[in-house]
CSV table of C-alpha atoms in Angstrom, one decimal:
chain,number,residue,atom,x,y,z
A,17,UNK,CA,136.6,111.0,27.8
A,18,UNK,CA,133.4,111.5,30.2
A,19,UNK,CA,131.6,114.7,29.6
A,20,UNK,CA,132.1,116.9,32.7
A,21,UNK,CA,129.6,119.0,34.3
A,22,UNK,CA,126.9,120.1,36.6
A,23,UNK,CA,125.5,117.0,38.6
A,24,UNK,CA,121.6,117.0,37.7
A,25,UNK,CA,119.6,118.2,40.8
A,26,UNK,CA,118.0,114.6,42.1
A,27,UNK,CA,122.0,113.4,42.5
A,28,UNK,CA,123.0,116.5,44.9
A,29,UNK,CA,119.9,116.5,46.6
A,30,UNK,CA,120.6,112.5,47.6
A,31,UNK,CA,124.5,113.6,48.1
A,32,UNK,CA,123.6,116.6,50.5
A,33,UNK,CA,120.6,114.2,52.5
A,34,UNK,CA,123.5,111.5,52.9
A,35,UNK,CA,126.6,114.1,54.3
A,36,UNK,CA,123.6,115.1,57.1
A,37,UNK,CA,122.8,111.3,58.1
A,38,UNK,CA,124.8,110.5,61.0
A,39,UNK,CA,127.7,107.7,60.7
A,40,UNK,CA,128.1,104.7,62.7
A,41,UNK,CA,128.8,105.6,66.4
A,42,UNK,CA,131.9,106.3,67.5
A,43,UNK,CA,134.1,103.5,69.7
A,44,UNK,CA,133.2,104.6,73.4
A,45,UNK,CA,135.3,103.0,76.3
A,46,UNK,CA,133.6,100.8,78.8
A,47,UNK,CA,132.3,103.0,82.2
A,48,UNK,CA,130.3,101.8,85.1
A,49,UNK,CA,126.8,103.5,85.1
A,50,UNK,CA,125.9,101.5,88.7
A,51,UNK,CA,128.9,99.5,90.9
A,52,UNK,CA,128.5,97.1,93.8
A,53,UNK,CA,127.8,98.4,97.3
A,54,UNK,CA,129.6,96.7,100.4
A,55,UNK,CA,127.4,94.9,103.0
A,56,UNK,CA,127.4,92.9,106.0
A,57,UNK,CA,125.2,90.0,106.5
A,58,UNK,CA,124.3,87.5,108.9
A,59,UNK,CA,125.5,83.5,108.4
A,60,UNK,CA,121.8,81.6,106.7
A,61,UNK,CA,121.1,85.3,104.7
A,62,UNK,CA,121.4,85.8,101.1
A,63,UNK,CA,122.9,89.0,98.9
A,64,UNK,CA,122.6,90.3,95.6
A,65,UNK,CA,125.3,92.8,94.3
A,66,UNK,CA,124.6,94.6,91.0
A,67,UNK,CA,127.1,95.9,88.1
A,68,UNK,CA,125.7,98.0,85.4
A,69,UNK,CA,128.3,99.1,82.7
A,70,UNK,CA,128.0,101.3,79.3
A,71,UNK,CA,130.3,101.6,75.9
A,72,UNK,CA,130.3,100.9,72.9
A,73,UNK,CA,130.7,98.3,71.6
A,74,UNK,CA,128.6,96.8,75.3
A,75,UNK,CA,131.2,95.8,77.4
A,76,UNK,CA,131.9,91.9,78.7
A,77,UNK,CA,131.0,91.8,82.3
A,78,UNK,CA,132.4,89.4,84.9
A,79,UNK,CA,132.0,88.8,88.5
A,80,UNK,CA,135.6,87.4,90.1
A,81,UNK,CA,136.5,86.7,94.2
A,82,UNK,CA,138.8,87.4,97.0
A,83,UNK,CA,139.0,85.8,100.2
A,84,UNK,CA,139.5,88.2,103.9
A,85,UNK,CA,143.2,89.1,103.9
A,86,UNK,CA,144.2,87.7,99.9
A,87,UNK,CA,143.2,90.7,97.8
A,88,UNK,CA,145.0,89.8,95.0
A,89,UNK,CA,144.3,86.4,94.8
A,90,UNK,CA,140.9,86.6,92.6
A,91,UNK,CA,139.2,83.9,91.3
A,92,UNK,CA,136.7,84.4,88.3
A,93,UNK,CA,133.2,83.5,89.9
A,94,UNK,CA,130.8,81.0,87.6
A,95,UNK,CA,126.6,80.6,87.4
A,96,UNK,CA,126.0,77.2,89.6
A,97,UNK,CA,129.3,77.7,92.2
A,98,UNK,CA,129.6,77.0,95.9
A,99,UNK,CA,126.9,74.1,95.8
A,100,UNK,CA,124.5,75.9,93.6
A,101,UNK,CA,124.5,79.1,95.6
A,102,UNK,CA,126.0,81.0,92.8
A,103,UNK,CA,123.8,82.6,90.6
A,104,UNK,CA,125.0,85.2,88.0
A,105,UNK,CA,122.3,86.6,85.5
A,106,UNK,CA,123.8,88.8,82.7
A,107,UNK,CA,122.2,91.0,80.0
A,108,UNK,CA,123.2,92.9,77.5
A,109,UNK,CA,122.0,95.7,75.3
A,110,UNK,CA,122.6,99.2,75.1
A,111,UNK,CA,124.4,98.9,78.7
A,112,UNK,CA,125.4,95.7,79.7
A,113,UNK,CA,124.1,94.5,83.1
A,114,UNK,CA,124.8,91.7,86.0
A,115,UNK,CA,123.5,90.4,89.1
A,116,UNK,CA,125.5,88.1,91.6
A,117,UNK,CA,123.3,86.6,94.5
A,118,UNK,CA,124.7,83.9,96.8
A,119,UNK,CA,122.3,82.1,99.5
A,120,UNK,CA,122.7,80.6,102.5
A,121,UNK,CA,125.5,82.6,103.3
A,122,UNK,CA,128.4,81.2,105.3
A,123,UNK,CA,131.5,82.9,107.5
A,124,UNK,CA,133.8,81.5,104.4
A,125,UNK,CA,131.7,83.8,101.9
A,126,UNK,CA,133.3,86.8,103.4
A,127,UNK,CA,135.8,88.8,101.0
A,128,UNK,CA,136.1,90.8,98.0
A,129,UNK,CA,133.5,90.7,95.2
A,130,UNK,CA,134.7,92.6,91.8
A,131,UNK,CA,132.6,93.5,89.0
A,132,UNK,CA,134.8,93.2,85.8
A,133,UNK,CA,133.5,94.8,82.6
A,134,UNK,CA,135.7,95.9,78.8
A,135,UNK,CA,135.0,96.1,75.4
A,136,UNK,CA,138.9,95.9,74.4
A,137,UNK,CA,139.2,93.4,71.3
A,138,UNK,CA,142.5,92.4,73.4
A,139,UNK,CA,140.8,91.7,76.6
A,140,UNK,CA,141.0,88.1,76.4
A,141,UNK,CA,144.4,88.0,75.1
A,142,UNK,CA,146.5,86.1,78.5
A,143,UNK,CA,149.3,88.2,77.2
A,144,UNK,CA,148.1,91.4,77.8
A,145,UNK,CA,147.8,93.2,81.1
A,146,UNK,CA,144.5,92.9,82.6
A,147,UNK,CA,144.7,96.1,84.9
A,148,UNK,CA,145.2,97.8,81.4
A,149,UNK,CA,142.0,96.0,79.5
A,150,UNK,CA,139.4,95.6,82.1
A,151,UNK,CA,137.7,98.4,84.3
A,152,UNK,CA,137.2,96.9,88.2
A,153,UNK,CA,134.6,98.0,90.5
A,154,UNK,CA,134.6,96.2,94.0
A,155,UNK,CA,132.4,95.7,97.0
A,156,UNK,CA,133.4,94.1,100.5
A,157,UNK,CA,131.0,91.6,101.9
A,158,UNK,CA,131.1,90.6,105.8
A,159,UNK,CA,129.4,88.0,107.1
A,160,UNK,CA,128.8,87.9,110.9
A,161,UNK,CA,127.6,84.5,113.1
A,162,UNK,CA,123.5,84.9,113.3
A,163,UNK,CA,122.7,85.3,117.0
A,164,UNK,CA,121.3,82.4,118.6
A,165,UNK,CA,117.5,83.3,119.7
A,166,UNK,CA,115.4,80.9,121.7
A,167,UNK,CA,111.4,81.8,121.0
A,168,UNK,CA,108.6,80.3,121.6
A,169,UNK,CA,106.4,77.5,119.3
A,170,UNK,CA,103.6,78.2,116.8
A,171,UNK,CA,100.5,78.5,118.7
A,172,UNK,CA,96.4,78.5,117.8
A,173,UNK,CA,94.1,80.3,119.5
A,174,UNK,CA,90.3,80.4,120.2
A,175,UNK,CA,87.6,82.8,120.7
A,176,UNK,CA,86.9,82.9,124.4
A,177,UNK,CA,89.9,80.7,124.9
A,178,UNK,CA,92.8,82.0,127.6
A,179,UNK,CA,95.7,84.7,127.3
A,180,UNK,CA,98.6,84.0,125.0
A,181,UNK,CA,102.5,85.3,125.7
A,182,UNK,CA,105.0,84.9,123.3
A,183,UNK,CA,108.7,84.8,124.4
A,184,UNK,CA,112.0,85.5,122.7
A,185,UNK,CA,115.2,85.7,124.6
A,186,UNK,CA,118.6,86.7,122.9
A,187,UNK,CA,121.2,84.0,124.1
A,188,UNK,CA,124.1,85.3,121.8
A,189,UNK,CA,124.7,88.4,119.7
A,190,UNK,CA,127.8,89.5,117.2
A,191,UNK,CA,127.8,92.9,118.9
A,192,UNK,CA,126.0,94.9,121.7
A,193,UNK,CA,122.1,95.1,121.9
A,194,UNK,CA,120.7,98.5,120.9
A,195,UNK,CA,116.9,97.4,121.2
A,196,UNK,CA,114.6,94.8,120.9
A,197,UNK,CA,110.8,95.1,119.4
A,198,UNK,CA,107.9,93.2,118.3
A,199,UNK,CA,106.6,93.3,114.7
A,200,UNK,CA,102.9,91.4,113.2
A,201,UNK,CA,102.2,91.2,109.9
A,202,UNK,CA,105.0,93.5,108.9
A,203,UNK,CA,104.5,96.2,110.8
A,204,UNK,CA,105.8,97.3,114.4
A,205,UNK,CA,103.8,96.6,116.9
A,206,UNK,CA,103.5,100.1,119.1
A,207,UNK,CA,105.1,100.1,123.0
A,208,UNK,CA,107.3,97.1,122.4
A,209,UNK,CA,110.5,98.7,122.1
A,210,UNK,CA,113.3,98.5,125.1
A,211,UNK,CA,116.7,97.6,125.5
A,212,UNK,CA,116.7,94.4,127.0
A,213,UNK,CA,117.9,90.1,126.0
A,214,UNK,CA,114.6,88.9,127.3
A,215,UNK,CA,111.2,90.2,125.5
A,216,UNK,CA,107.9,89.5,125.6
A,217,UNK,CA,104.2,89.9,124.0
A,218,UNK,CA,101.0,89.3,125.8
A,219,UNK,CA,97.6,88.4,123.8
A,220,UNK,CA,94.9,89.0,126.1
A,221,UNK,CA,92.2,88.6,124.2
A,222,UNK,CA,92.5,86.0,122.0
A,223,UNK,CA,90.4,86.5,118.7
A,224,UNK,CA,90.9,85.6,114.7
A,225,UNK,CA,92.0,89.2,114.2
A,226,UNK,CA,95.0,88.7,116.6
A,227,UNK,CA,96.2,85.8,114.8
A,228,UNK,CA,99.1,86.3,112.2
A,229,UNK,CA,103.1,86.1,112.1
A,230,UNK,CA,104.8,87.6,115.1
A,231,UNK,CA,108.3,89.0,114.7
A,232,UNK,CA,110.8,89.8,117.7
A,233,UNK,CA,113.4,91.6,116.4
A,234,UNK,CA,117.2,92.4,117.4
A,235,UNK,CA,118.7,95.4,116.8
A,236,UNK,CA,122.9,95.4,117.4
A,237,UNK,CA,125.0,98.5,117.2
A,238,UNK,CA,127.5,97.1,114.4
A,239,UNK,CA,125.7,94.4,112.9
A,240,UNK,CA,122.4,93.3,111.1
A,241,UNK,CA,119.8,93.0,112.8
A,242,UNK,CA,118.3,89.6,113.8
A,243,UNK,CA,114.6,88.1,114.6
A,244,UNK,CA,112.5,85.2,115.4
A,245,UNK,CA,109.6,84.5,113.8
A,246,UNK,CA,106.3,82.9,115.8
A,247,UNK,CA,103.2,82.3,113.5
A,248,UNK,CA,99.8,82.9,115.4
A,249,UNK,CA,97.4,80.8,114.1
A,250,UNK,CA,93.2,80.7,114.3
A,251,UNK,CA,90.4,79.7,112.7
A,252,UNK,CA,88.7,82.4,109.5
A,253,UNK,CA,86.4,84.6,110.6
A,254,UNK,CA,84.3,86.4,108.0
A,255,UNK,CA,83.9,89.7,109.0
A,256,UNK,CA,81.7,91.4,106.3
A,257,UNK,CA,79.5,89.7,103.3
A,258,UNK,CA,76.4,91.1,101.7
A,259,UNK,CA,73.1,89.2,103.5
A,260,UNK,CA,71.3,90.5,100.3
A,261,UNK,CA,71.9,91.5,97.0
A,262,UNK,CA,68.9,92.9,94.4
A,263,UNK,CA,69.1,93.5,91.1
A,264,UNK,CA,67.2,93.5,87.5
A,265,UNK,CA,67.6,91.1,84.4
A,266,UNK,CA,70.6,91.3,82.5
A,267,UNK,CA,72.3,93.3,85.0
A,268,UNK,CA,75.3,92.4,87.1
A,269,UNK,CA,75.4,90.8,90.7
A,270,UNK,CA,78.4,90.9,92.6
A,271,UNK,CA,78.9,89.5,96.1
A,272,UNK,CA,82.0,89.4,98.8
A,273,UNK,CA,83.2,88.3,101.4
A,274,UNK,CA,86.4,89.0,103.6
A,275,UNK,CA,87.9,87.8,106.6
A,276,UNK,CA,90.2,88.3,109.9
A,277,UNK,CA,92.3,85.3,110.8
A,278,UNK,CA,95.8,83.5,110.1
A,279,UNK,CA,96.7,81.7,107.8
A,280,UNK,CA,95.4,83.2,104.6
A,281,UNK,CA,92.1,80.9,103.9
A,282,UNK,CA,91.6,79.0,100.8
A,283,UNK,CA,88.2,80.3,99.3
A,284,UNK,CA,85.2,78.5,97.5
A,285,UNK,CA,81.8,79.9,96.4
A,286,UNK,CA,78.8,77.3,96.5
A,287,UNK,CA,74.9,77.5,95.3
A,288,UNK,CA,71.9,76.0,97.0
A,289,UNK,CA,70.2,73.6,94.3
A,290,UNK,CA,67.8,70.9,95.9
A,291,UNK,CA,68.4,72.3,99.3
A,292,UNK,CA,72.3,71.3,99.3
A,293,UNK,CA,75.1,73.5,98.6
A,294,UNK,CA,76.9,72.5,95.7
A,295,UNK,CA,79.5,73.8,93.7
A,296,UNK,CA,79.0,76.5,91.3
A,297,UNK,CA,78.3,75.5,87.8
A,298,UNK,CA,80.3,77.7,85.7
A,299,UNK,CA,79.3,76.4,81.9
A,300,UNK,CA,77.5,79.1,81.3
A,301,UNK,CA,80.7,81.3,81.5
A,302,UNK,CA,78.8,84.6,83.5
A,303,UNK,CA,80.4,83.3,87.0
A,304,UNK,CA,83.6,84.9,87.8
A,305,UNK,CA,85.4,84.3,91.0
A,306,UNK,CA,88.2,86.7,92.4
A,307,UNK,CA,90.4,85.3,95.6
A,308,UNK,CA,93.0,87.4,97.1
A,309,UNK,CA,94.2,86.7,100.8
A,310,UNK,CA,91.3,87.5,103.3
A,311,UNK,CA,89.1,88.7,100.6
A,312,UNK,CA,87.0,87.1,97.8
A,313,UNK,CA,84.3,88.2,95.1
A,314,UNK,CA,82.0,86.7,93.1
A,315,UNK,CA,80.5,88.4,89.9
A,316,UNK,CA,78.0,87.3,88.2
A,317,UNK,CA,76.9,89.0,84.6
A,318,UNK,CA,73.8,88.9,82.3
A,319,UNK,CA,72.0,87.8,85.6
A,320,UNK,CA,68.7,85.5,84.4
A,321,UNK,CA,66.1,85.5,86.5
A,322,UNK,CA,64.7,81.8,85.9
A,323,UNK,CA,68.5,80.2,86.6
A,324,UNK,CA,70.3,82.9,89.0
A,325,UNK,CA,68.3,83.8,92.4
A,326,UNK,CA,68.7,81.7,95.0
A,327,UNK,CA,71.3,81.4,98.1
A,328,UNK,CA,75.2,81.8,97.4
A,329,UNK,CA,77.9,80.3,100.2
A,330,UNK,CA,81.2,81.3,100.7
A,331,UNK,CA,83.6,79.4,102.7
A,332,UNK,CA,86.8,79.9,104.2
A,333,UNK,CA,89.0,77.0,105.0
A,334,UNK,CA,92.7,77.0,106.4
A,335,UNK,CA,94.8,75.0,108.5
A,336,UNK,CA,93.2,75.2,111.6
A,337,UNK,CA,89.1,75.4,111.3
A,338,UNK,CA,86.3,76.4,108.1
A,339,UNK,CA,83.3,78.7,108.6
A,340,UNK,CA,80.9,79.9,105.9
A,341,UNK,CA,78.0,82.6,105.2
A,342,UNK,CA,75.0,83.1,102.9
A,343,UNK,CA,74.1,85.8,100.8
A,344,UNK,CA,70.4,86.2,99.2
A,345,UNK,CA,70.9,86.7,95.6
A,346,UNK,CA,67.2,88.4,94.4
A,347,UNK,CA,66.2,88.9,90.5
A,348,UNK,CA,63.8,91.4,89.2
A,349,UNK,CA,62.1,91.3,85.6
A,350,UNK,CA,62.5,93.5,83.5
A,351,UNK,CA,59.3,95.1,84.2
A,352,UNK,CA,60.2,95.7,87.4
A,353,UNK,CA,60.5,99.8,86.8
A,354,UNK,CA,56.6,99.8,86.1
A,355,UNK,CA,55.4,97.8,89.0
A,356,UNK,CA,54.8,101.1,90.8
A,357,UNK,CA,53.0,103.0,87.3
A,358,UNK,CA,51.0,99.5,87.0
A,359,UNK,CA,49.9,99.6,90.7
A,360,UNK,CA,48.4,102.8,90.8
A,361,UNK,CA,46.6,102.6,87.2
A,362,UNK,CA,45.1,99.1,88.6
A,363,UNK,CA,43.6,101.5,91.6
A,364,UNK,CA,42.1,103.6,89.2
A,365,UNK,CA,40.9,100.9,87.0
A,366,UNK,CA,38.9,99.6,90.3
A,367,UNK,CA,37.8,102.5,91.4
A,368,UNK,CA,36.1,103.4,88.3
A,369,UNK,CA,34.8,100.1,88.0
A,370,UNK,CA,33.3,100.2,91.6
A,371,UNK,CA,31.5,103.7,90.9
A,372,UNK,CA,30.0,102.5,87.4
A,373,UNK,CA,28.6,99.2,89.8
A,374,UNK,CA,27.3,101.5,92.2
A,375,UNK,CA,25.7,103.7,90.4
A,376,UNK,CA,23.5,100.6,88.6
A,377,UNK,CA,22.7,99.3,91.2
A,378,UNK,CA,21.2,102.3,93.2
A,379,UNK,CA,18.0,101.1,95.1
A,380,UNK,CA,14.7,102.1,93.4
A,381,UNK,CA,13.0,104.4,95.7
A,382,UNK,CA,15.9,106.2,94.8
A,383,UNK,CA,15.1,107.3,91.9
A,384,UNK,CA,12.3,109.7,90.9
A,385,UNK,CA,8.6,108.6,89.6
A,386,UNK,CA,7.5,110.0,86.9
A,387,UNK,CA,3.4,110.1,87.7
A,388,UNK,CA,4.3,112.0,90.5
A,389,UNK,CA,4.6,115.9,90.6
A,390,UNK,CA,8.3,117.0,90.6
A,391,UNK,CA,6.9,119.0,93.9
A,392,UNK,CA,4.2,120.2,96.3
A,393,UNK,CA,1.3,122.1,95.3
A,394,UNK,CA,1.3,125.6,95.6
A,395,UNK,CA,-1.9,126.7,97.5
A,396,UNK,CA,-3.7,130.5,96.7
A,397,UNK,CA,-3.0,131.9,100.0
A,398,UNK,CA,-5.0,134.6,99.2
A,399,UNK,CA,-8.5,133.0,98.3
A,400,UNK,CA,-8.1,131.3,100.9
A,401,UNK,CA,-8.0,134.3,103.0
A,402,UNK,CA,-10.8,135.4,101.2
A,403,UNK,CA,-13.3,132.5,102.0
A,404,UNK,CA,-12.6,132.4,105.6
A,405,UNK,CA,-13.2,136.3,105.9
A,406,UNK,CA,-16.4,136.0,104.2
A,407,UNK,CA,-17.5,132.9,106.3
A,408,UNK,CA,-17.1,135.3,109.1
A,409,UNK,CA,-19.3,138.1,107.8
A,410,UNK,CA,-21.9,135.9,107.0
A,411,UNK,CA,-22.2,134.3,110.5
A,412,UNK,CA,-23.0,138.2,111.8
């Protein structure tokens, strides 16, 4: 028989450390953690519903449909359905999550959208009940006839050229008008707003900063809004760029420019060689170019000053025109700091060297003779008193 007693003191150490570890994670039903939301759309729009679903193990998720008026006859909804307007992406992890999005939305893609989502082992068993296996979550899509909207053609304009108006007028609508607006570039455009079918935006002064995309916008009481979009179009016009950039050997040299005008210009950076702009020459791998929208840079690093200075062009170039400007790229040697030290001990240098030249070549009568006294004569003043007193005297 096995000899019984005490476990040694390593074994009930590892015994105790294993009864704290936690055990494998308990069976947890499927719950929604995020459900679809109803919407109504306009016919031509797109939407994207969203099912987010947690258990353990991660629950299955499926996407099933309903047409207006047949609630409960669903059909399961597959990636690639309805002419390739379906798409369903699906990810799992520690939650399982879904995305439906249908395009080009049509009246007949009105109904019921249901999320589906279990973690049963029996879910896909036909013989079970699959109110009892699966968890539902539903949203109601609605899609209204877009309103018909007659607006007015792309334009360009020109600098100096005459006033622009842009016209939109609402022809038909799913539900009564609350107001009408203008919006450019995304944002509303202030004073626009009114009630009214029939609106209207003036441009008197056409310039490149009034170009962009124009929005009228429809706004119903039960249903989507609608717009029109007009795109404004005009020539660049580069609004700020350095003339004149200065800087030392080795440093770094960067250069801009950005503009006003729609649409959003292509950019390209040149360099005069020869007297012709050309292309820049990157081989050396110190240029670095930076484009976003109305706005470019161009950095140049390690600057040398026997292959960088010179003139630097950038151009803008869209649909309707090009324009370009100069900068003056200026590089200083390294010795640059002491120019001002080195000026002023050249000064001194001359001056000394003038006094020293002057002072050698001082005229002779100048300078002092030596056979001659070093000053007058002083005269006896008294003797001399003397002899004319006694002349006197001797003439009485």
């Amino acid at each position: 028989m096995p000899r019984s007693g005490p476990l040694p003191a390593a074994l009930s150490l590892l015994l105790a450390t294993a009864a704290l570890l936690p055990g494998p994670a308990a069976a947890q039903n499927a719950g929604f953690v995020k459900s679809p939301m109803s919407e109504t759309k306009l016919t031509g729009d797109a939407f994207e519903l969203y099912c987010d679903v947690v258990g353990n193990p991660t629950p299955e998720i499926q996407w099933w449909y309903a047409e207006v008026n047949r609630a409960e006859s669903f059909k399961q909804l597959w990636d690639g359905a309805r002419k390739r307007r379906v798409t369903i992406n699906t990810a799992y992890g520690a939650n399982g999550v879904s995305v439906l999005r249908i395009t080009r939305l049509t009246l007949e893609d009105s109904g019921t959208y249901e999320c589906r989502a279990s973690n049963d082992p029996r879910r896909n068993d036909l013989r079970q009940n699959p109110s009892i296996t699966w968890i539902r979550a539903q949203a109601t899509i609605s899609v209204l006839q877009k309103p018909r909207i007659n607006a007015s053609e792309d334009v360009v304009i020109h600098l100096y050229g005459p006033a622009v108006t842009l016209q939109c007028n609402l022809t038909t609508s799913p539900s009564p008008l609350s107001a009408s607006y203008w919006v450019k570039n995304g944002e509303e455009i202030p004073g626009t707003r009114k009630s009214s079918n029939t609106t209207e935006y003036k441009i008197l002064k056409p310039r490149a900063e009034e170009s962009g995309e124009y929005l009228c916008v429809f706004v119903f009481s039960n249903s989507p809004i609608a717009n029109a979009t007009i795109e404004v179009r005009a020539t660049p016009d580069i609004t700020g760029h350095k003339r004149s950039e200065n800087k030392n050997e080795g440093q770094e040299a960067l250069m801009y420019c950005k503009s006003v005008g729609f649409p959003h210009p292509e950019w390209v950076w040149r360099k005069k060689v020869n007297g012709v702009f050309e292309d820049i020459n990157n081989s050396s791998g110190r240029f670095f170019i930076s484009n976003k929208d109305n706005y470019t840079e161009l950095s140049i690093t390690n600057l040398q000053i026997n292959e960088d200075p010179g003139e630097y062009q950038c151009n803008a170039t869209n649909q309707v025109g090009s324009v370009s400007v100069t900068t003056i790229l200026r590089v200083r040697s390294h010795l640059a700091p002491l120019w001002p030290f080195l000026g002023i001990l050249a000064e001194i240098v001359i001056l000394v060297v003038i006094i020293v030249v002057y002072e050698k070549r001082k005229r002779p009568d100048e300078v002092p003779d030596d056979d001659e006294p070093a000053g007058p004569m002083k005269t006896n003043s008294t003797n001399n008193h003397k002899d004319k007193n006694l002349r006197q005297r001797n003439t009485n």
